[in-house]
């Protein structure tokens, strides 16, 4: 069953022009963290400043240093948060560290954070560390679930002392590698479709329907100009909130897609809720049915 759905979640590489925006959003990030700081803390001063504006660390280095990355999170083209990456962790073998990860309040608890995290891990492969304050129980639960799902349970979790300002403080550290996950999935990946995918989807669909026509000519007959009509229809579906369009890729080439409508589950379903009614489904070759097909059909269960 699908419990929630948000599509059109995008990661946009941030530039120096986005620095003021992310720095201002970081004030809300600090405010969120203050829930877990307590009234007294040797590590941070959570007292609200006299001007009513929480202060965050200066993140300008994430826009100018080569070994750091900054991303804006957008949902339906609306700013929804940011992600900052660096290579500073508790081990020398580290490739990437999730330095800051923030979803604005109105976008929290909708599955967006997990989508974003998994996209980041797919984009930046290697040995990862993710940390959380021991007092921040919701963050620990979130990261534990997201990482466990992504790595199929192949991760380490422990409390470590890390340098903070002039002393060391406890952090819950998650360590894992992304290479195993990517390789285990045969270099095939599933993602949400966008307008740039339409032509490739139409081409796949054309090949499938012409094959159907040869086998069942009484049911399938090609019509000139059908591709343009189908492309128009696909673009319209992308804009509908109750439709999901997923793409299967291998080596940056589209090898399959699935289109489904989110509907209320029939009364005979248990548990109740929402389910996905598949409208269209296509894979490139017959050999893809037992690999790409399974991933396309299973993907909604991994993110919702």
mmCIF file of N, CA and C in Angstrom, residues 24-160:
data_model
loop_
_atom_site.group_PDB
_atom_site.id
_atom_site.type_symbol
_atom_site.label_atom_id
_atom_site.label_comp_id
_atom_site.label_asym_id
_atom_site.label_seq_id
_atom_site.Cartn_x
_atom_site.Cartn_y
_atom_site.Cartn_z
ATOM 1 N N UNK A 24 20.161 31.726 4.877
ATOM 2 C CA UNK A 24 18.944 32.143 5.574
ATOM 3 C C UNK A 24 18.102 30.936 5.994
ATOM 4 N N UNK A 25 18.004 29.933 5.119
ATOM 5 C CA UNK A 25 17.270 28.720 5.497
ATOM 6 C C UNK A 25 17.921 28.034 6.687
ATOM 7 N N UNK A 26 19.232 28.172 6.805
ATOM 8 C CA UNK A 26 19.956 27.526 7.900
ATOM 9 C C UNK A 26 19.491 28.037 9.262
ATOM 10 N N UNK A 27 18.942 29.233 9.320
ATOM 11 C CA UNK A 27 18.384 29.739 10.583
ATOM 12 C C UNK A 27 17.249 28.825 11.057
ATOM 13 N N UNK A 28 16.414 28.381 10.108
ATOM 14 C CA UNK A 28 15.323 27.466 10.458
ATOM 15 C C UNK A 28 15.867 26.087 10.824
ATOM 16 N N UNK A 29 16.962 25.725 10.191
ATOM 17 C CA UNK A 29 17.636 24.464 10.516
ATOM 18 C C UNK A 29 18.093 24.475 11.976
ATOM 19 N N UNK A 30 18.713 25.578 12.398
ATOM 20 C CA UNK A 30 19.162 25.712 13.787
ATOM 21 C C UNK A 30 17.957 25.709 14.732
ATOM 22 N N UNK A 31 16.893 26.386 14.322
ATOM 23 C CA UNK A 31 15.678 26.407 15.143
ATOM 24 C C UNK A 31 15.144 24.990 15.347
ATOM 25 N N UNK A 32 15.099 24.193 14.272
ATOM 26 C CA UNK A 32 14.645 22.808 14.392
ATOM 27 C C UNK A 32 15.528 22.015 15.352
ATOM 28 N N UNK A 33 16.847 22.199 15.247
ATOM 29 C CA UNK A 33 17.774 21.475 16.118
ATOM 30 C C UNK A 33 17.641 21.901 17.576
ATOM 31 N N UNK A 34 17.213 23.140 17.801
ATOM 32 C CA UNK A 34 17.126 23.638 19.177
ATOM 33 C C UNK A 34 16.116 22.851 20.013
ATOM 34 N N UNK A 35 15.212 22.142 19.361
ATOM 35 C CA UNK A 35 14.248 21.307 20.085
ATOM 36 C C UNK A 35 14.959 20.247 20.924
ATOM 37 N N UNK A 36 16.150 19.852 20.469
ATOM 38 C CA UNK A 36 16.853 18.740 21.101
ATOM 39 C C UNK A 36 18.076 19.203 21.882
ATOM 40 N N UNK A 37 18.265 20.514 21.979
ATOM 41 C CA UNK A 37 19.442 21.031 22.656
ATOM 42 C C UNK A 37 19.291 21.184 24.148
ATOM 43 N N UNK A 38 18.046 21.179 24.619
ATOM 44 C CA UNK A 38 17.831 21.359 26.053
ATOM 45 C C UNK A 38 18.018 22.812 26.466
ATOM 46 N N UNK A 39 17.801 23.089 27.749
ATOM 47 C CA UNK A 39 17.948 24.451 28.250
ATOM 48 C C UNK A 39 19.407 24.795 28.512
ATOM 49 N N UNK A 40 20.220 23.783 28.770
ATOM 50 C CA UNK A 40 21.637 24.018 28.997
ATOM 51 C C UNK A 40 22.441 23.049 28.137
ATOM 52 N N UNK A 41 23.492 23.568 27.516
ATOM 53 C CA UNK A 41 24.329 22.730 26.671
ATOM 54 C C UNK A 41 25.731 23.298 26.621
ATOM 55 N N UNK A 42 26.720 22.436 26.860
ATOM 56 C CA UNK A 42 28.108 22.871 26.739
ATOM 57 C C UNK A 42 28.535 22.967 25.279
ATOM 58 N N UNK A 43 27.766 22.310 24.415
ATOM 59 C CA UNK A 43 28.160 22.222 23.005
ATOM 60 C C UNK A 43 27.701 23.433 22.203
ATOM 61 N N UNK A 44 26.446 23.837 22.379
ATOM 62 C CA UNK A 44 25.887 24.954 21.622
ATOM 63 C C UNK A 44 25.119 25.874 22.562
ATOM 64 N N UNK A 45 25.001 27.112 22.150
ATOM 65 C CA UNK A 45 24.148 28.067 22.848
ATOM 66 C C UNK A 45 22.849 28.180 22.061
ATOM 67 N N UNK A 46 21.781 27.580 22.603
ATOM 68 C CA UNK A 46 20.509 27.565 21.895
ATOM 69 C C UNK A 46 19.633 28.768 22.250
ATOM 70 N N UNK A 47 20.177 29.711 23.013
ATOM 71 C CA UNK A 47 19.404 30.890 23.398
ATOM 72 C C UNK A 47 19.047 31.713 22.167
ATOM 73 N N UNK A 48 17.799 32.145 22.081
ATOM 74 C CA UNK A 48 17.379 32.982 20.956
ATOM 75 C C UNK A 48 18.073 34.336 21.035
ATOM 76 N N UNK A 49 18.760 34.766 19.969
ATOM 77 C CA UNK A 49 19.423 36.076 19.971
ATOM 78 C C UNK A 49 18.422 37.211 20.178
ATOM 79 N N UNK A 50 18.931 38.360 20.595
ATOM 80 C CA UNK A 50 18.083 39.512 20.890
ATOM 81 C C UNK A 50 17.288 39.975 19.677
ATOM 82 N N UNK A 51 17.849 39.798 18.477
ATOM 83 C CA UNK A 51 17.130 40.235 17.277
ATOM 84 C C UNK A 51 16.128 39.196 16.780
ATOM 85 N N UNK A 52 16.019 38.064 17.495
ATOM 86 C CA UNK A 52 15.039 37.042 17.125
ATOM 87 C C UNK A 52 15.455 36.158 15.972
ATOM 88 N N UNK A 53 16.720 36.246 15.547
ATOM 89 C CA UNK A 53 17.201 35.467 14.406
ATOM 90 C C UNK A 53 18.282 34.487 14.851
ATOM 91 N N UNK A 54 18.003 33.206 14.729
ATOM 92 C CA UNK A 54 19.026 32.215 15.033
ATOM 93 C C UNK A 54 20.182 32.349 14.049
ATOM 94 N N UNK A 55 21.389 32.103 14.536
ATOM 95 C CA UNK A 55 22.579 32.165 13.692
ATOM 96 C C UNK A 55 23.071 30.754 13.388
ATOM 97 N N UNK A 56 23.500 30.550 12.144
ATOM 98 C CA UNK A 56 24.075 29.270 11.733
ATOM 99 C C UNK A 56 25.532 29.472 11.370
ATOM 100 N N UNK A 57 26.266 28.382 11.254
ATOM 101 C CA UNK A 57 27.634 28.478 10.759
ATOM 102 C C UNK A 57 27.642 29.091 9.363
ATOM 103 N N UNK A 58 28.744 29.706 9.011
ATOM 104 C CA UNK A 58 28.874 30.277 7.675
ATOM 105 C C UNK A 58 29.159 29.149 6.683
ATOM 106 N N UNK A 59 28.277 28.981 5.708
ATOM 107 C CA UNK A 59 28.397 27.876 4.758
ATOM 108 C C UNK A 59 28.998 28.288 3.417
ATOM 109 N N UNK A 60 29.630 29.439 3.356
ATOM 110 C CA UNK A 60 30.147 29.922 2.073
ATOM 111 C C UNK A 60 31.169 28.971 1.465
ATOM 112 N N UNK A 61 31.940 28.286 2.311
ATOM 113 C CA UNK A 61 32.985 27.376 1.810
ATOM 114 C C UNK A 61 32.401 26.265 0.944
ATOM 115 N N UNK A 62 31.113 25.939 1.156
ATOM 116 C CA UNK A 62 30.497 24.875 0.360
ATOM 117 C C UNK A 62 30.264 25.291 -1.094
ATOM 118 N N UNK A 63 30.414 26.564 -1.359
ATOM 119 C CA UNK A 63 30.206 27.065 -2.719
ATOM 120 C C UNK A 63 31.515 27.364 -3.441
ATOM 121 N N UNK A 64 32.624 27.296 -2.727
ATOM 122 C CA UNK A 64 33.896 27.689 -3.340
ATOM 123 C C UNK A 64 34.980 26.617 -3.238
ATOM 124 N N UNK A 65 34.810 25.627 -2.357
ATOM 125 C CA UNK A 65 35.825 24.587 -2.205
ATOM 126 C C UNK A 65 35.429 23.342 -2.995
ATOM 127 N N UNK A 66 36.391 22.778 -3.721
ATOM 128 C CA UNK A 66 36.110 21.684 -4.653
ATOM 129 C C UNK A 66 35.641 20.408 -3.965
ATOM 130 N N UNK A 67 36.074 20.172 -2.730
ATOM 131 C CA UNK A 67 35.715 18.931 -2.042
ATOM 132 C C UNK A 67 34.444 19.072 -1.194
ATOM 133 N N UNK A 68 33.662 20.093 -1.477
ATOM 134 C CA UNK A 68 32.369 20.285 -0.822
ATOM 135 C C UNK A 68 31.295 20.481 -1.888
ATOM 136 N N UNK A 69 30.071 20.110 -1.565
ATOM 137 C CA UNK A 69 28.956 20.227 -2.500
ATOM 138 C C UNK A 69 27.757 20.845 -1.790
ATOM 139 N N UNK A 70 26.988 21.615 -2.537
ATOM 140 C CA UNK A 70 25.758 22.212 -2.012
ATOM 141 C C UNK A 70 24.628 21.986 -3.016
ATOM 142 N N UNK A 71 23.468 21.615 -2.491
ATOM 143 C CA UNK A 71 22.305 21.369 -3.344
ATOM 144 C C UNK A 71 21.070 22.037 -2.747
ATOM 145 N N UNK A 72 20.225 22.551 -3.621
ATOM 146 C CA UNK A 72 18.892 22.986 -3.235
ATOM 147 C C UNK A 72 17.925 21.838 -3.483
ATOM 148 N N UNK A 73 16.956 21.692 -2.601
ATOM 149 C CA UNK A 73 15.888 20.719 -2.786
ATOM 150 C C UNK A 73 14.656 21.476 -3.268
ATOM 151 N N UNK A 74 14.073 21.012 -4.371
ATOM 152 C CA UNK A 74 12.854 21.631 -4.881
ATOM 153 C C UNK A 74 11.770 20.573 -5.032
ATOM 154 N N UNK A 75 10.557 20.943 -4.663
ATOM 155 C CA UNK A 75 9.390 20.090 -4.841
ATOM 156 C C UNK A 75 8.400 20.856 -5.700
ATOM 157 N N UNK A 76 8.107 20.308 -6.887
ATOM 158 C CA UNK A 76 7.249 21.024 -7.836
ATOM 159 C C UNK A 76 7.745 22.450 -8.049
ATOM 160 N N UNK A 77 9.071 22.570 -8.163
ATOM 161 C CA UNK A 77 9.762 23.839 -8.430
ATOM 162 C C UNK A 77 9.702 24.821 -7.266
ATOM 163 N N UNK A 78 9.308 24.362 -6.090
ATOM 164 C CA UNK A 78 9.295 25.206 -4.891
ATOM 165 C C UNK A 78 10.446 24.796 -3.974
ATOM 166 N N UNK A 79 11.144 25.786 -3.419
ATOM 167 C CA UNK A 79 12.251 25.499 -2.510
ATOM 168 C C UNK A 79 11.739 24.710 -1.306
ATOM 169 N N UNK A 80 12.398 23.580 -1.020
ATOM 170 C CA UNK A 80 11.950 22.716 0.075
ATOM 171 C C UNK A 80 13.054 22.397 1.072
ATOM 172 N N UNK A 81 14.292 22.861 0.814
ATOM 173 C CA UNK A 81 15.378 22.575 1.737
ATOM 174 C C UNK A 81 16.721 22.612 1.049
ATOM 175 N N UNK A 82 17.746 22.075 1.726
ATOM 176 C CA UNK A 82 19.086 22.060 1.146
ATOM 177 C C UNK A 82 19.890 20.891 1.700
ATOM 178 N N UNK A 83 20.959 20.556 0.983
ATOM 179 C CA UNK A 83 21.887 19.503 1.387
ATOM 180 C C UNK A 83 23.302 20.020 1.208
ATOM 181 N N UNK A 84 24.151 19.797 2.214
ATOM 182 C CA UNK A 84 25.564 20.169 2.137
ATOM 183 C C UNK A 84 26.411 18.923 2.385
ATOM 184 N N UNK A 85 27.402 18.709 1.522
ATOM 185 C CA UNK A 85 28.285 17.552 1.635
ATOM 186 C C UNK A 85 29.725 17.996 1.804
ATOM 187 N N UNK A 86 30.485 17.228 2.595
ATOM 188 C CA UNK A 86 31.928 17.435 2.663
ATOM 189 C C UNK A 86 32.614 16.079 2.798
ATOM 190 N N UNK A 87 33.905 16.092 3.001
ATOM 191 C CA UNK A 87 34.678 14.859 3.104
ATOM 192 C C UNK A 87 35.335 14.738 4.480
ATOM 193 N N UNK A 88 34.700 15.333 5.494
ATOM 194 C CA UNK A 88 35.240 15.345 6.851
ATOM 195 C C UNK A 88 34.461 14.356 7.708
ATOM 196 N N UNK A 89 35.125 13.315 8.188
ATOM 197 C CA UNK A 89 34.448 12.314 8.993
ATOM 198 C C UNK A 89 35.341 11.747 10.067
ATOM 199 N N UNK A 90 34.999 10.578 10.550
ATOM 200 C CA UNK A 90 35.751 9.954 11.643
ATOM 201 C C UNK A 90 36.741 8.910 11.149
ATOM 202 N N UNK A 91 36.826 8.714 9.833
ATOM 203 C CA UNK A 91 37.724 7.712 9.272
ATOM 204 C C UNK A 91 38.408 8.254 8.027
ATOM 205 N N UNK A 92 39.635 7.827 7.794
ATOM 206 C CA UNK A 92 40.398 8.287 6.633
ATOM 207 C C UNK A 92 39.864 7.722 5.321
ATOM 208 N N UNK A 93 39.149 6.609 5.389
ATOM 209 C CA UNK A 93 38.655 5.984 4.158
ATOM 210 C C UNK A 93 37.352 6.611 3.656
ATOM 211 N N UNK A 94 36.918 7.658 4.331
ATOM 212 C CA UNK A 94 35.664 8.317 3.983
ATOM 213 C C UNK A 94 35.731 8.974 2.610
ATOM 214 N N UNK A 95 34.655 8.855 1.834
ATOM 215 C CA UNK A 95 34.513 9.582 0.574
ATOM 216 C C UNK A 95 33.583 10.782 0.720
ATOM 217 N N UNK A 96 32.460 10.587 1.448
ATOM 218 C CA UNK A 96 31.485 11.669 1.586
ATOM 219 C C UNK A 96 30.870 11.660 2.977
ATOM 220 N N UNK A 97 30.586 12.865 3.460
ATOM 221 C CA UNK A 97 29.913 13.055 4.739
ATOM 222 C C UNK A 97 28.702 13.962 4.526
ATOM 223 N N UNK A 98 27.562 13.571 5.108
ATOM 224 C CA UNK A 98 26.360 14.398 5.037
ATOM 225 C C UNK A 98 26.501 15.502 6.078
ATOM 226 N N UNK A 99 27.043 16.644 5.646
ATOM 227 C CA UNK A 99 27.344 17.721 6.586
ATOM 228 C C UNK A 99 26.075 18.363 7.145
ATOM 229 N N UNK A 100 25.149 18.719 6.260
ATOM 230 C CA UNK A 100 23.883 19.315 6.683
ATOM 231 C C UNK A 100 22.791 18.795 5.761
ATOM 232 N N UNK A 101 21.638 18.503 6.341
ATOM 233 C CA UNK A 101 20.512 17.968 5.578
ATOM 234 C C UNK A 101 19.253 18.564 6.176
ATOM 235 N N UNK A 102 18.547 19.391 5.411
ATOM 236 C CA UNK A 102 17.417 20.125 5.990
ATOM 237 C C UNK A 102 16.242 20.150 5.026
ATOM 238 N N UNK A 103 15.077 19.744 5.547
ATOM 239 C CA UNK A 103 13.808 19.819 4.828
ATOM 240 C C UNK A 103 12.918 20.812 5.564
ATOM 241 N N UNK A 104 12.388 21.805 4.863
ATOM 242 C CA UNK A 104 11.499 22.781 5.490
ATOM 243 C C UNK A 104 10.280 22.083 6.102
ATOM 244 N N UNK A 105 9.747 22.676 7.164
ATOM 245 C CA UNK A 105 8.724 22.018 7.983
ATOM 246 C C UNK A 105 7.526 21.527 7.174
ATOM 247 N N UNK A 106 7.032 22.327 6.239
ATOM 248 C CA UNK A 106 5.821 21.934 5.509
ATOM 249 C C UNK A 106 6.050 20.762 4.563
ATOM 250 N N UNK A 107 7.323 20.414 4.335
ATOM 251 C CA UNK A 107 7.639 19.283 3.460
ATOM 252 C C UNK A 107 8.122 18.061 4.244
ATOM 253 N N UNK A 108 8.160 18.173 5.560
ATOM 254 C CA UNK A 108 8.628 17.055 6.375
ATOM 255 C C UNK A 108 7.542 15.988 6.534
ATOM 256 N N UNK A 109 7.985 14.760 6.831
ATOM 257 C CA UNK A 109 7.083 13.634 7.090
ATOM 258 C C UNK A 109 6.198 13.290 5.898
ATOM 259 N N UNK A 110 6.747 13.467 4.699
ATOM 260 C CA UNK A 110 6.024 13.139 3.468
ATOM 261 C C UNK A 110 6.829 12.213 2.555
ATOM 262 N N UNK A 111 7.936 11.689 3.054
ATOM 263 C CA UNK A 111 8.758 10.815 2.234
ATOM 264 C C UNK A 111 9.773 11.533 1.376
ATOM 265 N N UNK A 112 9.787 12.874 1.439
ATOM 266 C CA UNK A 112 10.692 13.652 0.597
ATOM 267 C C UNK A 112 12.137 13.458 1.027
ATOM 268 N N UNK A 113 12.374 13.482 2.330
ATOM 269 C CA UNK A 113 13.741 13.345 2.825
ATOM 270 C C UNK A 113 14.400 12.065 2.357
ATOM 271 N N UNK A 114 13.659 10.957 2.382
ATOM 272 C CA UNK A 114 14.225 9.681 1.953
ATOM 273 C C UNK A 114 14.530 9.689 0.461
ATOM 274 N N UNK A 115 13.633 10.287 -0.324
ATOM 275 C CA UNK A 115 13.897 10.392 -1.760
ATOM 276 C C UNK A 115 15.177 11.176 -2.017
ATOM 277 N N UNK A 116 15.316 12.308 -1.326
ATOM 278 C CA UNK A 116 16.486 13.165 -1.520
ATOM 279 C C UNK A 116 17.759 12.442 -1.104
ATOM 280 N N UNK A 117 17.734 11.810 0.063
ATOM 281 C CA UNK A 117 18.922 11.110 0.553
ATOM 282 C C UNK A 117 19.366 10.031 -0.422
ATOM 283 N N UNK A 118 18.420 9.252 -0.925
ATOM 284 C CA UNK A 118 18.780 8.172 -1.837
ATOM 285 C C UNK A 118 19.303 8.705 -3.161
ATOM 286 N N UNK A 119 18.776 9.836 -3.613
ATOM 287 C CA UNK A 119 19.312 10.451 -4.831
ATOM 288 C C UNK A 119 20.751 10.905 -4.618
ATOM 289 N N UNK A 120 21.005 11.500 -3.462
ATOM 290 C CA UNK A 120 22.368 11.956 -3.144
ATOM 291 C C UNK A 120 23.334 10.778 -3.130
ATOM 292 N N UNK A 121 22.942 9.685 -2.500
ATOM 293 C CA UNK A 121 23.830 8.519 -2.408
ATOM 294 C C UNK A 121 24.081 7.893 -3.772
ATOM 295 N N UNK A 122 23.106 7.956 -4.656
ATOM 296 C CA UNK A 122 23.304 7.435 -6.003
ATOM 297 C C UNK A 122 24.218 8.347 -6.819
ATOM 298 N N UNK A 123 24.116 9.641 -6.577
ATOM 299 C CA UNK A 123 24.938 10.605 -7.313
ATOM 300 C C UNK A 123 26.392 10.579 -6.867
ATOM 301 N N UNK A 124 26.620 10.384 -5.567
ATOM 302 C CA UNK A 124 27.975 10.432 -5.003
ATOM 303 C C UNK A 124 28.277 9.088 -4.343
ATOM 304 N N UNK A 125 28.886 8.217 -5.090
ATOM 305 C CA UNK A 125 29.141 6.869 -4.599
ATOM 306 C C UNK A 125 30.435 6.808 -3.785
ATOM 307 N N UNK A 126 30.518 5.795 -2.933
ATOM 308 C CA UNK A 126 31.711 5.613 -2.120
ATOM 309 C C UNK A 126 31.361 5.275 -0.684
ATOM 310 N N UNK A 127 32.312 5.520 0.217
ATOM 311 C CA UNK A 127 32.114 5.302 1.654
ATOM 312 C C UNK A 127 31.512 6.563 2.260
ATOM 313 N N UNK A 128 30.399 6.391 2.939
ATOM 314 C CA UNK A 128 29.646 7.517 3.487
ATOM 315 C C UNK A 128 29.616 7.481 5.015
ATOM 316 N N UNK A 129 29.502 8.701 5.589
ATOM 317 C CA UNK A 129 29.137 8.859 6.994
ATOM 318 C C UNK A 129 27.974 9.841 7.090
ATOM 319 N N UNK A 130 27.049 9.514 7.972
ATOM 320 C CA UNK A 130 25.939 10.397 8.320
ATOM 321 C C UNK A 130 25.891 10.441 9.838
ATOM 322 N N UNK A 131 25.746 11.626 10.417
ATOM 323 C CA UNK A 131 25.761 11.745 11.877
ATOM 324 C C UNK A 131 24.514 12.454 12.381
ATOM 325 N N UNK A 132 24.216 12.226 13.646
ATOM 326 C CA UNK A 132 23.069 12.877 14.278
ATOM 327 C C UNK A 132 23.359 13.079 15.753
ATOM 328 N N UNK A 133 22.771 14.132 16.325
ATOM 329 C CA UNK A 133 22.855 14.341 17.766
ATOM 330 C C UNK A 133 22.181 13.170 18.480
ATOM 331 N N UNK A 134 22.775 12.631 19.539
ATOM 332 C CA UNK A 134 22.137 11.527 20.270
ATOM 333 C C UNK A 134 20.745 11.891 20.785
ATOM 334 N N UNK A 135 20.530 13.179 21.074
ATOM 335 C CA UNK A 135 19.226 13.620 21.586
ATOM 336 C C UNK A 135 18.177 13.737 20.479
ATOM 337 N N UNK A 136 18.624 13.780 19.228
ATOM 338 C CA UNK A 136 17.709 13.980 18.104
ATOM 339 C C UNK A 136 17.158 12.628 17.649
ATOM 340 N N UNK A 137 16.250 12.079 18.431
ATOM 341 C CA UNK A 137 15.722 10.747 18.158
ATOM 342 C C UNK A 137 15.020 10.641 16.801
ATOM 343 N N UNK A 138 14.220 11.637 16.387
ATOM 344 C CA UNK A 138 13.586 11.524 15.062
ATOM 345 C C UNK A 138 14.598 11.418 13.929
ATOM 346 N N UNK A 139 15.703 12.178 14.029
ATOM 347 C CA UNK A 139 16.726 12.109 12.982
ATOM 348 C C UNK A 139 17.385 10.737 12.959
ATOM 349 N N UNK A 140 17.662 10.189 14.125
ATOM 350 C CA UNK A 140 18.296 8.870 14.198
ATOM 351 C C UNK A 140 17.395 7.812 13.571
ATOM 352 N N UNK A 141 16.109 7.874 13.875
ATOM 353 C CA UNK A 141 15.161 6.915 13.299
ATOM 354 C C UNK A 141 15.079 7.085 11.786
ATOM 355 N N UNK A 142 15.038 8.342 11.328
ATOM 356 C CA UNK A 142 14.976 8.608 9.888
ATOM 357 C C UNK A 142 16.181 8.025 9.165
ATOM 358 N N UNK A 143 17.394 8.361 9.655
ATOM 359 C CA UNK A 143 18.601 7.897 8.979
ATOM 360 C C UNK A 143 18.737 6.379 9.064
ATOM 361 N N UNK A 144 18.379 5.818 10.187
ATOM 362 C CA UNK A 144 18.469 4.358 10.324
ATOM 363 C C UNK A 144 17.580 3.668 9.286
ATOM 364 N N UNK A 145 16.364 4.152 9.131
ATOM 365 C CA UNK A 145 15.439 3.543 8.174
ATOM 366 C C UNK A 145 15.889 3.759 6.731
ATOM 367 N N UNK A 146 16.282 5.000 6.420
ATOM 368 C CA UNK A 146 16.674 5.315 5.042
ATOM 369 C C UNK A 146 17.923 4.549 4.624
ATOM 370 N N UNK A 147 18.910 4.501 5.507
ATOM 371 C CA UNK A 147 20.169 3.820 5.185
ATOM 372 C C UNK A 147 19.967 2.310 5.143
ATOM 373 N N UNK A 148 19.205 1.782 6.080
ATOM 374 C CA UNK A 148 18.930 0.346 6.094
ATOM 375 C C UNK A 148 18.255 -0.088 4.798
ATOM 376 N N UNK A 149 17.301 0.703 4.338
ATOM 377 C CA UNK A 149 16.591 0.383 3.101
ATOM 378 C C UNK A 149 17.510 0.472 1.893
ATOM 379 N N UNK A 150 18.325 1.516 1.855
ATOM 380 C CA UNK A 150 19.203 1.737 0.704
ATOM 381 C C UNK A 150 20.274 0.663 0.597
ATOM 382 N N UNK A 151 20.833 0.262 1.741
ATOM 383 C CA UNK A 151 21.959 -0.679 1.743
ATOM 384 C C UNK A 151 21.534 -2.118 1.987
ATOM 385 N N UNK A 152 20.224 -2.354 2.128
ATOM 386 C CA UNK A 152 19.729 -3.695 2.456
ATOM 387 C C UNK A 152 20.339 -4.200 3.765
ATOM 388 N N UNK A 153 20.501 -3.272 4.719
ATOM 389 C CA UNK A 153 21.008 -3.634 6.039
ATOM 390 C C UNK A 153 22.513 -3.673 6.169
ATOM 391 N N UNK A 154 23.220 -3.297 5.129
ATOM 392 C CA UNK A 154 24.686 -3.378 5.140
ATOM 393 C C UNK A 154 25.286 -2.036 5.568
ATOM 394 N N UNK A 155 25.224 -1.733 6.876
ATOM 395 C CA UNK A 155 25.761 -0.481 7.403
ATOM 396 C C UNK A 155 26.192 -0.679 8.851
ATOM 397 N N UNK A 156 26.971 0.292 9.355
ATOM 398 C CA UNK A 156 27.420 0.283 10.747
ATOM 399 C C UNK A 156 26.835 1.495 11.467
ATOM 400 N N UNK A 157 26.423 1.294 12.704
ATOM 401 C CA UNK A 157 25.904 2.392 13.531
ATOM 402 C C UNK A 157 26.565 2.330 14.897
ATOM 403 N N UNK A 158 27.169 3.439 15.308
ATOM 404 C CA UNK A 158 27.788 3.480 16.631
ATOM 405 C C UNK A 158 27.899 4.921 17.114
ATOM 406 N N UNK A 159 28.060 5.077 18.416
ATOM 407 C CA UNK A 159 28.265 6.399 19.010
ATOM 408 C C UNK A 159 29.761 6.664 19.092
ATOM 409 N N UNK A 160 30.180 7.808 18.549
ATOM 410 C CA UNK A 160 31.594 8.171 18.552
ATOM 411 C C UNK A 160 31.769 9.577 19.112
#
